[in-house]
Tab-separated table of C-alpha atoms and ligand atoms in Angstrom:
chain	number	residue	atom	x	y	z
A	241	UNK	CA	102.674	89.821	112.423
A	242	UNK	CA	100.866	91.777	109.910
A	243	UNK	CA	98.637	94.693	111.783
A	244	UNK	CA	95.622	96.442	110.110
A	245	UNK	CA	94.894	99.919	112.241
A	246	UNK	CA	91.166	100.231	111.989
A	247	UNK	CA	90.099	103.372	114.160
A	248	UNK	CA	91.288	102.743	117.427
A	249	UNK	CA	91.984	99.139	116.968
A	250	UNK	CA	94.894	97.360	115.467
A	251	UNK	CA	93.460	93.980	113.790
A	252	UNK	CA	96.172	91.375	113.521
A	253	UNK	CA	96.164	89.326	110.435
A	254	UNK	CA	97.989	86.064	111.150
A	255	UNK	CA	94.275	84.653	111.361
A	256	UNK	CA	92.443	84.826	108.437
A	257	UNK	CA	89.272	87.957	108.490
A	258	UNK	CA	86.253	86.829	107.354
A	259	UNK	CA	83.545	89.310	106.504
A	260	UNK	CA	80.116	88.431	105.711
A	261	UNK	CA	78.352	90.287	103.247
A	262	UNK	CA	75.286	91.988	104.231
A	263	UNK	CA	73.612	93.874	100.837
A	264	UNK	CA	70.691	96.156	101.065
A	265	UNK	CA	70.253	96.953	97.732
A	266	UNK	CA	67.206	95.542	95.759
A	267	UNK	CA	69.353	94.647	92.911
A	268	UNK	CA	72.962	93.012	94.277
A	269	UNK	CA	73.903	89.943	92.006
A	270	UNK	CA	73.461	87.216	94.887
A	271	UNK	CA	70.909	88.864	97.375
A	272	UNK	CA	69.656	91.291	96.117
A	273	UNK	CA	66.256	91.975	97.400
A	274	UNK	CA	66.501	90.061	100.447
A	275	UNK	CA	67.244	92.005	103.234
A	276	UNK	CA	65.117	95.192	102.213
A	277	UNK	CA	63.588	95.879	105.924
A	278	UNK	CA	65.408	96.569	108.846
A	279	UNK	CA	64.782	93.268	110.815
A	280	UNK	CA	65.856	91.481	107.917
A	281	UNK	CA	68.551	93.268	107.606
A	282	UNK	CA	69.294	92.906	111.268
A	283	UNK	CA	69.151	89.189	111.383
A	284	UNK	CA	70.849	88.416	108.394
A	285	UNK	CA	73.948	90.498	109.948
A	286	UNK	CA	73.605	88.874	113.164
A	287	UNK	CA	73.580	85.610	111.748
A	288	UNK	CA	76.856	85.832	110.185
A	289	UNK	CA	78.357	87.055	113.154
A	290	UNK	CA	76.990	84.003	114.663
A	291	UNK	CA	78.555	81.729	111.935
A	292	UNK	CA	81.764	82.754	112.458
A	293	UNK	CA	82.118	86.418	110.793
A	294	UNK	CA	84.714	88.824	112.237
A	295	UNK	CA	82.301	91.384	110.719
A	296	UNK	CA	80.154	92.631	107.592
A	297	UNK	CA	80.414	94.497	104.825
A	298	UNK	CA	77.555	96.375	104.637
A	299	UNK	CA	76.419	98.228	100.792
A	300	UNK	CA	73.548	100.251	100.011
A	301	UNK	CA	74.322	100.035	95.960
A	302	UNK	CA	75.506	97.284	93.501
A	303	UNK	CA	77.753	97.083	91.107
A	304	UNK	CA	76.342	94.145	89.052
A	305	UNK	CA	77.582	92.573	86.316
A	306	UNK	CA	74.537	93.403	84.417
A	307	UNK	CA	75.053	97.212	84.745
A	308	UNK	CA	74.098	98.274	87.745
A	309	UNK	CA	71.814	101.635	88.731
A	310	UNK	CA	73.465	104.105	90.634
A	311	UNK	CA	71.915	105.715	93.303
A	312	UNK	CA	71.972	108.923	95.108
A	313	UNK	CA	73.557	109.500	98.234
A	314	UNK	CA	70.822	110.284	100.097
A	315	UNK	CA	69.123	106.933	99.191
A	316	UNK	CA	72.463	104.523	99.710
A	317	UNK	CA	72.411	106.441	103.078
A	318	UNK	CA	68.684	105.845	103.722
A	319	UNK	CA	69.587	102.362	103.334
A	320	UNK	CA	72.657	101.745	104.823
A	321	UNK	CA	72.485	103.977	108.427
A	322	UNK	CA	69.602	102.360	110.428
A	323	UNK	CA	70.882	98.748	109.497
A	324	UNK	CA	74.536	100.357	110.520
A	325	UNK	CA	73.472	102.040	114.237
A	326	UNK	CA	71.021	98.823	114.989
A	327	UNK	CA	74.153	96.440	114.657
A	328	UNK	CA	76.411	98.571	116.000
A	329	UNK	CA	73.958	98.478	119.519
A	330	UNK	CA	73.628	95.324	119.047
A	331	UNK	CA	77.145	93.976	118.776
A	332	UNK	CA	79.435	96.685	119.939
A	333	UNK	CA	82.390	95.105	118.963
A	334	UNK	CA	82.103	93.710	115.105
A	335	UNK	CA	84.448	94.864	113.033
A	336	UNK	CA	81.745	96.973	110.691
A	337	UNK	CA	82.741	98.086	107.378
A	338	UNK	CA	80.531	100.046	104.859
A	339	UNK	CA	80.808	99.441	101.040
A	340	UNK	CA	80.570	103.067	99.210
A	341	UNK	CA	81.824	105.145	96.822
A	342	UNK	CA	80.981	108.303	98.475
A	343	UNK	CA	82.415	110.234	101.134
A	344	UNK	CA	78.866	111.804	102.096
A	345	UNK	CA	77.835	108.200	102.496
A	346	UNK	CA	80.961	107.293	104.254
A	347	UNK	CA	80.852	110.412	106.452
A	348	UNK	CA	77.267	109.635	107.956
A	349	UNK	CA	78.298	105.819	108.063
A	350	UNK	CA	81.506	106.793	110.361
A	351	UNK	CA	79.066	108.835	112.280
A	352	UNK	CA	76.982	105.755	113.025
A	353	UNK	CA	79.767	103.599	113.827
A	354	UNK	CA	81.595	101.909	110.687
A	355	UNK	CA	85.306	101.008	111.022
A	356	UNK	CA	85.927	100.540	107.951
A	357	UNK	CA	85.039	102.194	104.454
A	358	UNK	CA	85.420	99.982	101.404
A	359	UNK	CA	85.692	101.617	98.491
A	360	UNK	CA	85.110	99.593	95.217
A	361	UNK	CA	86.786	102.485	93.305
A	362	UNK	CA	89.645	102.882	95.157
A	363	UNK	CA	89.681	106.552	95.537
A	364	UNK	CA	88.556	107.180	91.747
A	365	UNK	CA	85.433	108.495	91.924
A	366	UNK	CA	85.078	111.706	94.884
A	367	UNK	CA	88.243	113.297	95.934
A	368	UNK	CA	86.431	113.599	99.362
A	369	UNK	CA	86.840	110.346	100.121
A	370	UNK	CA	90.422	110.168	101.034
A	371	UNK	CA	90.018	113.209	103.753
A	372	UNK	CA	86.843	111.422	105.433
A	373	UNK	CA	88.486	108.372	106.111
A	374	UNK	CA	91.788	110.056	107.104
A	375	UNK	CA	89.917	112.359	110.084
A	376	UNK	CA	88.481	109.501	111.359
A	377	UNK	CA	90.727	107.232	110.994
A	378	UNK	CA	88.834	104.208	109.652
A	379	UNK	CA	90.082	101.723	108.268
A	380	UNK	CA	90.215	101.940	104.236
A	381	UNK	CA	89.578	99.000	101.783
A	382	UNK	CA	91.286	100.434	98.226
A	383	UNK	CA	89.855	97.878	95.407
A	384	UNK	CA	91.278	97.617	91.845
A	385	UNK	CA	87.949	98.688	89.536
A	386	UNK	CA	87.908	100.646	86.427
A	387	UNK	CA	84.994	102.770	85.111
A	388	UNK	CA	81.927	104.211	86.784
A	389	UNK	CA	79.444	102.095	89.331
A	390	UNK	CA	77.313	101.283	86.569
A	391	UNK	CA	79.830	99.228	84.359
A	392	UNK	CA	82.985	98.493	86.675
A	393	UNK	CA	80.771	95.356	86.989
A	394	UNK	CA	81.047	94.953	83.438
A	395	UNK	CA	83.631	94.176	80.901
A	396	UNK	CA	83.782	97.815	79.236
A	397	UNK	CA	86.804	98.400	80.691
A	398	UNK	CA	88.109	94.976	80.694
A	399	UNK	CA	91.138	95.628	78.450
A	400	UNK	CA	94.636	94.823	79.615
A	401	UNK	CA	98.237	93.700	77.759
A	402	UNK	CA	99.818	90.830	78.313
A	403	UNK	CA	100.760	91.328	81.870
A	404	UNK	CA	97.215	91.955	84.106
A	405	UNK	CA	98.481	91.749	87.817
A	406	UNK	CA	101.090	93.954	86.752
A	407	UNK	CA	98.208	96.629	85.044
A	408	UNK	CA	96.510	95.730	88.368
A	409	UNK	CA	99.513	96.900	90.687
A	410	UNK	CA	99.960	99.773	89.336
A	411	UNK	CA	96.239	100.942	88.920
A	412	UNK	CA	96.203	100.122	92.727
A	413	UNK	CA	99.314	101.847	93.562
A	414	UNK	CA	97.707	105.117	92.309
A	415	UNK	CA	95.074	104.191	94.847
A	416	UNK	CA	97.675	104.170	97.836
A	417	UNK	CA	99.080	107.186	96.613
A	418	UNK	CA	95.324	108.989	96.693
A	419	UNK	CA	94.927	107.825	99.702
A	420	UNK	CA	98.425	108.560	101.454
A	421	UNK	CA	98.121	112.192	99.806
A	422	UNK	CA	94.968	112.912	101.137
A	423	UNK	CA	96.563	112.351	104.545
A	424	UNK	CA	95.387	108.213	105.436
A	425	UNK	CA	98.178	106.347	107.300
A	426	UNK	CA	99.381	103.837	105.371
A	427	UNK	CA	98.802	101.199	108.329
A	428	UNK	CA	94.954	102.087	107.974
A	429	UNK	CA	95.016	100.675	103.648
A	430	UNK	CA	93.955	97.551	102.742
A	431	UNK	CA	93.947	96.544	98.966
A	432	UNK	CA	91.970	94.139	96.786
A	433	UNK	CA	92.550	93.372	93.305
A	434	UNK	CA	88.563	93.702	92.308
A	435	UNK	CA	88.155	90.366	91.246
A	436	UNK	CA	85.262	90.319	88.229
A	437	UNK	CA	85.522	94.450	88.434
A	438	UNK	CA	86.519	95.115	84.957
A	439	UNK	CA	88.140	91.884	84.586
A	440	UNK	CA	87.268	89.330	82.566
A	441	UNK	CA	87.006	85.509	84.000
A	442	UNK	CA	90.691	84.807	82.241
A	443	UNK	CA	91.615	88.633	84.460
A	444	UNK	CA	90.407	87.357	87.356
A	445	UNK	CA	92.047	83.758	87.427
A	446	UNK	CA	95.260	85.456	86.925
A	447	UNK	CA	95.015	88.076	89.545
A	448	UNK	CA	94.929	84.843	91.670
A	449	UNK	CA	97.132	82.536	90.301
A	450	UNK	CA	99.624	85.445	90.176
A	451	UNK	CA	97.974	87.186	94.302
A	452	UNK	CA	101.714	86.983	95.813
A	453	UNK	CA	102.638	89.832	93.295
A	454	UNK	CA	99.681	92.064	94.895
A	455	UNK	CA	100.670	90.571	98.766
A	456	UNK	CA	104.093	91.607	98.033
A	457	UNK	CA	103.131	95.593	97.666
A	458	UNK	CA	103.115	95.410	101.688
A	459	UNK	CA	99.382	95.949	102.808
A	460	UNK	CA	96.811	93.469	103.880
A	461	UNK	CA	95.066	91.876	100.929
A	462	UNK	CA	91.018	91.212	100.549
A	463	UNK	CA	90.091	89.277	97.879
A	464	UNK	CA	86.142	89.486	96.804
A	465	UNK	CA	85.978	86.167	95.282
A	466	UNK	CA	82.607	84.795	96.622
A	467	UNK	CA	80.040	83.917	94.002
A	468	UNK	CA	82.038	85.021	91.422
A	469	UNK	CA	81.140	84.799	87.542
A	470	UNK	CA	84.732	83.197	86.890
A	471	UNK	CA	83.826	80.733	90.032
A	472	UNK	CA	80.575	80.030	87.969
A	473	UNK	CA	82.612	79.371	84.925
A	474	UNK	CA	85.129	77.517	86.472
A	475	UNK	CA	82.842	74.895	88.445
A	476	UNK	CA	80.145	75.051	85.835
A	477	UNK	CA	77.864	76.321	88.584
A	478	UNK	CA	75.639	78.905	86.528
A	479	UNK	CA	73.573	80.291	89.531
A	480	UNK	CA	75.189	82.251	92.089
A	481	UNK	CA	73.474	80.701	95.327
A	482	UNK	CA	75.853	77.012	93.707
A	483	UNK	CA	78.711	78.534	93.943
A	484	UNK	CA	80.010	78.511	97.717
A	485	UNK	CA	81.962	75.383	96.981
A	486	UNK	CA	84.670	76.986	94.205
A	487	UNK	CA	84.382	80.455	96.394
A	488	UNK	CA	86.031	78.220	99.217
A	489	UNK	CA	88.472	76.848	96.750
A	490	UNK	CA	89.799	80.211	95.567
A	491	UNK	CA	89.616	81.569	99.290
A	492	UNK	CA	91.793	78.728	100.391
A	493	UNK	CA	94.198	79.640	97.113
A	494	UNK	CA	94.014	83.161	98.217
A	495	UNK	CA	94.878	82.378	101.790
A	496	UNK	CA	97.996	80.498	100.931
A	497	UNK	CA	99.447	83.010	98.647
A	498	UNK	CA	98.866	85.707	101.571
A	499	UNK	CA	95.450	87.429	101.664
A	500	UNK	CA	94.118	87.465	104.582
A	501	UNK	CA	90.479	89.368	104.574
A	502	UNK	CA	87.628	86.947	103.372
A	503	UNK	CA	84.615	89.270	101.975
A	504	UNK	CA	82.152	85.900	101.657
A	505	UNK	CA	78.080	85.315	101.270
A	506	UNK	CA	78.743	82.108	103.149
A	507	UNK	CA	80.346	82.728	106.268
A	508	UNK	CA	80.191	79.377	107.981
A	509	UNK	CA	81.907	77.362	105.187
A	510	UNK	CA	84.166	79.547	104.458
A	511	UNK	CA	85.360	79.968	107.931
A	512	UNK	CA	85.699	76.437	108.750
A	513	UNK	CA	87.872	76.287	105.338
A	514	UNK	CA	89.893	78.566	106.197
A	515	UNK	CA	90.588	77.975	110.079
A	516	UNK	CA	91.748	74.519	108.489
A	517	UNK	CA	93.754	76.065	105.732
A	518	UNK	CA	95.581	78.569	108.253
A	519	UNK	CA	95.928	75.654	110.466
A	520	UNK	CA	98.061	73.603	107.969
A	521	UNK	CA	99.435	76.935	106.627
A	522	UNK	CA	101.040	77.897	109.818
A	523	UNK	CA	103.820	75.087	109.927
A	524	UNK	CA	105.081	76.621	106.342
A	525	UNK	CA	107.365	79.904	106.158
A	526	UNK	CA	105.694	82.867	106.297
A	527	UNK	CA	105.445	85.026	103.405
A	528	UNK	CA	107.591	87.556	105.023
A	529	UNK	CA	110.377	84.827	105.461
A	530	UNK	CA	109.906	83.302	102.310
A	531	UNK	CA	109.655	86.172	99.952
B	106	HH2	N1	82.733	92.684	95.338
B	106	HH2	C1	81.492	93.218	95.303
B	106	HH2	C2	81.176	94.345	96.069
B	106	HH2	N2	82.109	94.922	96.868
B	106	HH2	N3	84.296	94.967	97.752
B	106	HH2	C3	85.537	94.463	97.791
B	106	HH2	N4	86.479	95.030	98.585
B	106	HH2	N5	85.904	93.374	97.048
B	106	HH2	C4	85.021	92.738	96.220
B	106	HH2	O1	85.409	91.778	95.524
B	106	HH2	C5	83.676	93.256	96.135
B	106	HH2	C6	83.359	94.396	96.926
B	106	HH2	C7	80.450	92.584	94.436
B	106	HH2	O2	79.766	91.597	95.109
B	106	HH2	P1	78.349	91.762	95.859
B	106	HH2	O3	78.414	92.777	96.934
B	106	HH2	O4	77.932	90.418	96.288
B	106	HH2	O5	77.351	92.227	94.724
B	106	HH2	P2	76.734	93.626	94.262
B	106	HH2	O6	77.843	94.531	93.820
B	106	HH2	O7	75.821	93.254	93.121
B	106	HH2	O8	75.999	94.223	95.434
């Protein structure tokens, strides 16, 4: 079985991982603005431990469709830290992972007791990066993005031939290789294909419909696909808080073609989905016997 090192643990990924996502940002694309104080923060995160999370994915800046503001590292980490070290007393044993761009961010973050760094541009944007996580030995979530913070959200850089996954795999090959030059063990990488990052809704669908082609490169695979715009435009659900039921549906897709890290807003339904989906799942091949 499939093993993800994540510091000093190895996570094994026959059961689907579900993180909930826990945004303190005033401007995320779902929740922004909710959980701006620390006890709100705080209880939001222990709630979807509570539902059924394995852990949370907590981010201090958004990359929203609509063009999103970046913000300085001293802010994401004003943000991020005290939320961090309160759940980390409180639950000493969630998986915690921190959603940045920056190694300064992701250095003080380890410090306070992350697992995992998640960074949206796999290893693009600060050369730093790759060293920080390799020291400590976190856990490292490379996802496919092109551009800067403030339009991988967007469709600037949404421009691919006729064969996407494939621009996809090798975009997030050059992310391993960043990663596994700048000295991270390759059993510490996790990848996601970015779904919506720099991908139109027609990108996106076939990043899923094609997802064995990204399971086959070898590493665990996350897929992002909760609230999606292309879930939106799929299930005619315009807002984002509607949209939990086709988030399932591609998270049960994305389960049978191999992922097996859940980054979700709704952690209970999305649990129970899956638990049934992996239950039904486990009576066919596996992917390693079948491929
Ligand atoms: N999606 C978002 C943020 N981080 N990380 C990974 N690995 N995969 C994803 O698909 C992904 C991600 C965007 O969603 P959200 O955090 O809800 O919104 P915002 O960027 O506006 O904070």
């Amino acid at each position: 079985m499939q093993q993800w090192r994540v510091r000093e643990r190895a996570l094994a990924l026959g059961h689907p991982l579900v993180f909930g996502i826990l945004n303190v940002t005033p401007d995320s694309f779902s929740d922004g603005g909710k959980y701006l104080s620390l006890e709100a923060a705080v209880e939001q995160g222990a709630l979807l431990l509570e539902e059924g999370a394995d852990g949370l994915d907590i981010g201090g800046e958004s990359t929203r469709p609509q063009g999103a503001t970046p913000v300085s590292a001293e802010e994401e980490r004003r943000r991020i830290l005290p939320v961090l070290a309160a759940l980390r007393a409180r639950f000493p044993s969630a998986i915690l992972s921190v959603d940045t761009v920056k190694s300064g961010v992701a250095a003080a973050a380890i410090d306070a007791g992350a697992d995992i760094i998640n960074d949206v541009s796999g290893l693009r944007l600060d050369p730093q990066m790759a060293g920080v996580c390799a020291t400590a030995r976190v856990g490292l979530v490379l996802m496919h993005s092109r551009g800067s913070v403030s339009d991988m959200g967007t469709y600037a850089d949404a421009q691919y031939g006729d064969d996407v996954v494939g621009e996809v795999i090798e975009e997030l090959s050059g992310a391993v290789r960043r990663a596994t030059d700048g000295g991270v063990s390759p059993d510490a990488i996790a990848i996601d294909p970015g779904l919506g990052f720099a991908k139109r809704s027609e990108h996106s669908i076939a990043v899923l419909r094609e997802l064995r082609r990204v399971v086959a490169l070898g590493f665990p695979v996350m897929v992002g696909a909760s609230r999606k715009r292309f879930v939106g435009e799929l299930s005619g659900a315009a807002e984002p808080g509607e949209r939990m039921h086709g988030s399932i549906a591609a998270n049960v897709m994305a389960l049978a073609a191999g992922a097996s890290i859940f980054r979700v807003h709704d952690v209970r339904p999305n649990r129970r989905a899956l638990d049934v989906a992996y239950a039904l799942r486990a009576s066919e091949p596996s992917i390693e016997e079948s491929a």
